Amino acid sequence: LSAQTEAPFYEEWWFLLVMALSSLILILLVVFALVLHGQSKKYKNCNGGKTISNVEESVTLDNGGFTALELNSRHLNI
């Protein structure tokens, strides 16, 4: 009689399924990391002259706020 009557665990269907799903998850994580790395490199190269934009945006928001106050304080006669 042989000492091993069952198939080894690495030939079972559940083990092959777990390995396939694990491989798929690993591949998706690598692709996601490469996409994020590529996008961060793209934005790092384009960020050269954007340091003043925050100041310009705050001035634009302040001007918009003053305009809204002027329009709200008017009284219209009907």
Short mmCIF file of N, CA, C and O in Angstrom, two decimals:
data_model
loop_
_atom_site.label_atom_id
_atom_site.label_comp_id
_atom_site.label_asym_id
_atom_site.label_seq_id
_atom_site.Cartn_x
_atom_site.Cartn_y
_atom_site.Cartn_z
N LEU A 1 0.84 -1.19 0.00
CA LEU A 1 0.00 0.00 0.00
C LEU A 1 0.88 1.24 0.00
O LEU A 1 1.89 1.29 0.67
N SER A 2 0.40 2.23 -0.70
CA SER A 2 1.18 3.48 -0.72
C SER A 2 0.86 4.29 0.53
O SER A 2 -0.24 4.25 1.07
N ALA A 3 1.84 5.07 0.95
CA ALA A 3 1.67 5.86 2.17
C ALA A 3 0.78 7.08 1.92
O ALA A 3 0.15 7.60 2.82
N GLN A 4 0.74 7.55 0.69
CA GLN A 4 -0.04 8.76 0.38
C GLN A 4 -1.16 8.38 -0.58
O GLN A 4 -0.92 8.09 -1.75
N THR A 5 -2.39 8.39 -0.10
CA THR A 5 -3.52 8.02 -0.95
C THR A 5 -4.22 9.24 -1.51
O THR A 5 -4.89 9.14 -2.53
N GLU A 6 -4.11 10.39 -0.86
CA GLU A 6 -4.77 11.61 -1.34
C GLU A 6 -3.81 12.41 -2.20
O GLU A 6 -2.60 12.25 -2.14
N ALA A 7 -4.40 13.33 -2.99
CA ALA A 7 -3.58 14.23 -3.78
C ALA A 7 -2.99 15.29 -2.86
O ALA A 7 -3.59 15.64 -1.84
N PRO A 8 -1.82 15.80 -3.18
CA PRO A 8 -1.24 16.86 -2.34
C PRO A 8 -2.13 18.11 -2.36
O PRO A 8 -2.90 18.33 -3.30
N PHE A 9 -2.00 18.92 -1.30
CA PHE A 9 -2.90 20.08 -1.16
C PHE A 9 -2.73 21.07 -2.31
O PHE A 9 -3.67 21.75 -2.68
N TYR A 10 -1.55 21.16 -2.91
CA TYR A 10 -1.33 22.13 -3.98
C TYR A 10 -1.96 21.70 -5.30
O TYR A 10 -1.95 22.45 -6.26
N GLU A 11 -2.56 20.53 -5.35
CA GLU A 11 -3.30 20.10 -6.53
C GLU A 11 -4.81 20.15 -6.30
O GLU A 11 -5.57 19.83 -7.20
N GLU A 12 -5.24 20.55 -5.13
CA GLU A 12 -6.67 20.66 -4.84
C GLU A 12 -7.24 21.89 -5.54
O GLU A 12 -6.56 22.89 -5.76
N TRP A 13 -8.54 21.87 -5.83
CA TRP A 13 -9.18 22.97 -6.55
C TRP A 13 -9.22 24.24 -5.72
O TRP A 13 -9.05 25.33 -6.24
N TRP A 14 -9.43 24.14 -4.41
CA TRP A 14 -9.53 25.33 -3.58
C TRP A 14 -8.20 26.04 -3.46
O TRP A 14 -8.15 27.27 -3.41
N PHE A 15 -7.11 25.28 -3.43
CA PHE A 15 -5.79 25.91 -3.35
C PHE A 15 -5.47 26.65 -4.65
O PHE A 15 -4.94 27.76 -4.63
N LEU A 16 -5.80 26.04 -5.78
CA LEU A 16 -5.56 26.69 -7.07
C LEU A 16 -6.41 27.95 -7.20
O LEU A 16 -5.96 28.97 -7.73
N LEU A 17 -7.64 27.90 -6.70
CA LEU A 17 -8.51 29.08 -6.75
C LEU A 17 -7.96 30.21 -5.88
O LEU A 17 -7.93 31.37 -6.29
N VAL A 18 -7.51 29.88 -4.68
CA VAL A 18 -6.93 30.89 -3.78
C VAL A 18 -5.68 31.51 -4.41
O VAL A 18 -5.48 32.72 -4.36
N MET A 19 -4.85 30.68 -5.01
CA MET A 19 -3.63 31.21 -5.64
C MET A 19 -3.96 32.10 -6.84
O MET A 19 -3.32 33.13 -7.05
N ALA A 20 -4.97 31.73 -7.63
CA ALA A 20 -5.35 32.55 -8.78
C ALA A 20 -5.90 33.90 -8.33
O ALA A 20 -5.54 34.95 -8.87
N LEU A 21 -6.75 33.89 -7.31
CA LEU A 21 -7.30 35.15 -6.82
C LEU A 21 -6.23 36.02 -6.16
O LEU A 21 -6.23 37.25 -6.32
N SER A 22 -5.32 35.40 -5.44
CA SER A 22 -4.23 36.16 -4.83
C SER A 22 -3.33 36.79 -5.89
O SER A 22 -2.91 37.93 -5.76
N SER A 23 -3.07 36.04 -6.95
CA SER A 23 -2.25 36.57 -8.04
C SER A 23 -2.96 37.74 -8.72
O SER A 23 -2.33 38.75 -9.06
N LEU A 24 -4.26 37.62 -8.91
CA LEU A 24 -5.03 38.70 -9.54
C LEU A 24 -4.99 39.96 -8.69
O LEU A 24 -4.78 41.07 -9.19
N ILE A 25 -5.16 39.81 -7.38
CA ILE A 25 -5.11 40.97 -6.48
C ILE A 25 -3.73 41.60 -6.49
O ILE A 25 -3.59 42.83 -6.52
N LEU A 26 -2.71 40.79 -6.49
CA LEU A 26 -1.35 41.31 -6.52
C LEU A 26 -1.06 42.07 -7.81
O LEU A 26 -0.48 43.16 -7.79
N ILE A 27 -1.51 41.54 -8.94
CA ILE A 27 -1.31 42.23 -10.22
C ILE A 27 -2.06 43.56 -10.23
O ILE A 27 -1.54 44.58 -10.69
N LEU A 28 -3.29 43.58 -9.72
CA LEU A 28 -4.06 44.82 -9.68
C LEU A 28 -3.40 45.86 -8.78
O LEU A 28 -3.40 47.06 -9.10
N LEU A 29 -2.84 45.45 -7.66
CA LEU A 29 -2.14 46.38 -6.78
C LEU A 29 -0.91 46.97 -7.44
O LEU A 29 -0.63 48.16 -7.31
N VAL A 30 -0.17 46.14 -8.16
CA VAL A 30 1.02 46.64 -8.87
C VAL A 30 0.62 47.64 -9.95
O VAL A 30 1.23 48.70 -10.08
N VAL A 31 -0.42 47.34 -10.71
CA VAL A 31 -0.88 48.26 -11.75
C VAL A 31 -1.36 49.56 -11.13
O VAL A 31 -1.04 50.66 -11.61
N PHE A 32 -2.11 49.50 -10.03
CA PHE A 32 -2.60 50.69 -9.35
C PHE A 32 -1.44 51.54 -8.83
O PHE A 32 -1.46 52.76 -8.97
N ALA A 33 -0.43 50.89 -8.27
CA ALA A 33 0.73 51.63 -7.77
C ALA A 33 1.49 52.30 -8.91
O ALA A 33 1.94 53.45 -8.78
N LEU A 34 1.62 51.63 -10.04
CA LEU A 34 2.31 52.23 -11.18
C LEU A 34 1.53 53.41 -11.75
O LEU A 34 2.12 54.42 -12.14
N VAL A 35 0.21 53.30 -11.78
CA VAL A 35 -0.61 54.42 -12.28
C VAL A 35 -0.47 55.61 -11.35
O VAL A 35 -0.30 56.75 -11.79
N LEU A 36 -0.55 55.39 -10.04
CA LEU A 36 -0.40 56.50 -9.09
C LEU A 36 0.99 57.12 -9.17
O LEU A 36 1.13 58.34 -9.09
N HIS A 37 2.01 56.30 -9.33
CA HIS A 37 3.37 56.82 -9.44
C HIS A 37 3.52 57.66 -10.70
O HIS A 37 4.14 58.73 -10.67
N GLY A 38 2.94 57.22 -11.79
CA GLY A 38 3.00 57.98 -13.04
C GLY A 38 2.27 59.31 -12.94
O GLY A 38 2.72 60.33 -13.45
N GLN A 39 1.13 59.33 -12.28
CA GLN A 39 0.38 60.58 -12.15
C GLN A 39 1.09 61.55 -11.22
O GLN A 39 1.10 62.76 -11.48
N SER A 40 1.68 61.06 -10.15
CA SER A 40 2.38 61.98 -9.24
C SER A 40 3.61 62.56 -9.92
O SER A 40 3.94 63.72 -9.72
N LYS A 41 4.28 61.79 -10.76
CA LYS A 41 5.44 62.30 -11.49
C LYS A 41 4.99 63.35 -12.50
O LYS A 41 5.64 64.37 -12.69
N LYS A 42 3.83 63.14 -13.14
CA LYS A 42 3.32 64.09 -14.13
C LYS A 42 2.99 65.42 -13.46
O LYS A 42 3.32 66.48 -13.96
N TYR A 43 2.33 65.37 -12.30
CA TYR A 43 1.96 66.61 -11.62
C TYR A 43 3.17 67.29 -10.98
O TYR A 43 3.17 68.49 -10.81
N LYS A 44 4.18 66.54 -10.61
CA LYS A 44 5.38 67.14 -10.03
C LYS A 44 6.11 67.96 -11.09
O LYS A 44 6.61 69.03 -10.82
N ASN A 45 6.11 67.49 -12.34
CA ASN A 45 6.76 68.22 -13.42
C ASN A 45 5.97 69.46 -13.81
O ASN A 45 6.54 70.46 -14.21
N CYS A 46 4.68 69.45 -13.69
CA CYS A 46 3.85 70.58 -14.09
C CYS A 46 3.67 71.59 -12.98
O CYS A 46 2.99 72.60 -13.16
N ASN A 47 4.21 71.40 -11.81
CA ASN A 47 3.96 72.26 -10.66
C ASN A 47 4.98 73.39 -10.55
O ASN A 47 5.08 74.01 -9.51
N GLY A 48 5.73 73.72 -11.60
CA GLY A 48 6.79 74.71 -11.52
C GLY A 48 6.33 76.10 -11.16
O GLY A 48 6.86 76.73 -10.25
N GLY A 49 5.33 76.66 -11.83
CA GLY A 49 4.93 78.03 -11.59
C GLY A 49 3.61 78.19 -10.90
O GLY A 49 2.91 79.17 -11.08
N LYS A 50 3.20 77.25 -10.12
CA LYS A 50 1.88 77.27 -9.50
C LYS A 50 1.91 77.73 -8.04
O LYS A 50 0.94 77.54 -7.34
N THR A 51 2.97 78.34 -7.57
CA THR A 51 3.01 78.72 -6.15
C THR A 51 2.17 79.96 -5.88
O THR A 51 1.70 80.15 -4.78
N ILE A 52 1.92 80.79 -6.89
CA ILE A 52 1.17 82.02 -6.68
C ILE A 52 -0.33 81.77 -6.84
O ILE A 52 -1.14 82.58 -6.43
N SER A 53 -0.72 80.62 -7.37
CA SER A 53 -2.13 80.38 -7.67
C SER A 53 -2.99 80.41 -6.41
O SER A 53 -4.13 80.83 -6.46
N ASN A 54 -2.48 79.97 -5.27
CA ASN A 54 -3.28 80.00 -4.04
C ASN A 54 -3.59 81.43 -3.63
O ASN A 54 -4.69 81.72 -3.18
N VAL A 55 -2.64 82.35 -3.79
CA VAL A 55 -2.88 83.75 -3.46
C VAL A 55 -3.90 84.33 -4.42
O VAL A 55 -4.82 85.04 -4.01
N GLU A 56 -3.80 84.01 -5.70
CA GLU A 56 -4.75 84.53 -6.68
C GLU A 56 -6.15 83.99 -6.42
O GLU A 56 -7.13 84.72 -6.55
N GLU A 57 -6.26 82.74 -6.02
CA GLU A 57 -7.57 82.17 -5.74
C GLU A 57 -8.20 82.84 -4.52
O GLU A 57 -9.40 83.12 -4.52
N SER A 58 -7.41 83.16 -3.49
CA SER A 58 -7.99 83.80 -2.32
C SER A 58 -8.46 85.21 -2.65
O SER A 58 -9.48 85.66 -2.17
N VAL A 59 -7.72 85.92 -3.51
CA VAL A 59 -8.15 87.26 -3.93
C VAL A 59 -9.44 87.15 -4.73
O VAL A 59 -10.36 87.93 -4.55
N THR A 60 -9.54 86.16 -5.60
CA THR A 60 -10.75 85.99 -6.39
C THR A 60 -11.93 85.68 -5.47
O THR A 60 -13.01 86.23 -5.66
N LEU A 61 -11.72 84.84 -4.46
CA LEU A 61 -12.81 84.53 -3.54
C LEU A 61 -13.22 85.76 -2.74
O LEU A 61 -14.39 86.00 -2.50
N ASP A 62 -12.24 86.57 -2.33
CA ASP A 62 -12.57 87.78 -1.59
C ASP A 62 -13.37 88.74 -2.47
O ASP A 62 -14.35 89.33 -2.03
N ASN A 63 -12.95 88.93 -3.71
CA ASN A 63 -13.70 89.82 -4.61
C ASN A 63 -15.11 89.30 -4.84
O ASN A 63 -16.06 90.08 -4.87
N GLY A 64 -15.24 88.00 -4.98
CA GLY A 64 -16.57 87.43 -5.16
C GLY A 64 -17.44 87.66 -3.94
O GLY A 64 -18.62 87.91 -4.04
N GLY A 65 -16.86 87.59 -2.77
CA GLY A 65 -17.63 87.82 -1.55
C GLY A 65 -18.10 89.26 -1.44
O GLY A 65 -19.23 89.53 -1.07
N PHE A 66 -17.25 90.23 -1.80
CA PHE A 66 -17.65 91.64 -1.76
C PHE A 66 -18.74 91.92 -2.78
O PHE A 66 -19.67 92.65 -2.52
N THR A 67 -18.64 91.32 -3.94
CA THR A 67 -19.67 91.52 -4.96
C THR A 67 -21.01 91.00 -4.46
O THR A 67 -22.04 91.63 -4.65
N ALA A 68 -20.99 89.86 -3.81
CA ALA A 68 -22.23 89.30 -3.30
C ALA A 68 -22.83 90.20 -2.22
O ALA A 68 -24.04 90.38 -2.16
N LEU A 69 -22.00 90.82 -1.38
CA LEU A 69 -22.50 91.73 -0.36
C LEU A 69 -23.15 92.95 -1.00
O LEU A 69 -24.19 93.41 -0.55
N GLU A 70 -22.54 93.47 -2.06
CA GLU A 70 -23.11 94.64 -2.72
C GLU A 70 -24.47 94.31 -3.32
O GLU A 70 -25.41 95.08 -3.22
N LEU A 71 -24.59 93.17 -3.97
CA LEU A 71 -25.86 92.82 -4.60
C LEU A 71 -26.93 92.54 -3.54
O LEU A 71 -28.08 92.89 -3.74
N ASN A 72 -26.56 91.96 -2.43
CA ASN A 72 -27.54 91.66 -1.40
C ASN A 72 -28.00 92.92 -0.66
O ASN A 72 -29.09 92.95 -0.14
N SER A 73 -27.20 93.97 -0.61
CA SER A 73 -27.57 95.15 0.15
C SER A 73 -28.45 96.11 -0.66
O SER A 73 -28.96 97.07 -0.11
N ARG A 74 -28.64 95.88 -1.93
CA ARG A 74 -29.49 96.76 -2.74
C ARG A 74 -30.97 96.47 -2.46
O ARG A 74 -31.38 95.34 -2.28
N HIS A 75 -31.76 97.52 -2.44
CA HIS A 75 -33.19 97.38 -2.27
C HIS A 75 -33.86 97.74 -3.58
O HIS A 75 -33.66 98.83 -4.11
N LEU A 76 -34.63 96.85 -4.11
CA LEU A 76 -35.30 97.07 -5.39
C LEU A 76 -36.73 97.51 -5.11
O LEU A 76 -37.47 96.89 -4.34
N ASN A 77 -37.14 98.60 -5.76
CA ASN A 77 -38.52 99.08 -5.64
C ASN A 77 -39.35 98.51 -6.77
O ASN A 77 -38.97 98.58 -7.93
N ILE A 78 -40.45 97.89 -6.43
CA ILE A 78 -41.31 97.27 -7.45
C ILE A 78 -42.51 98.16 -7.69
O ILE A 78 -43.16 98.63 -6.83
#
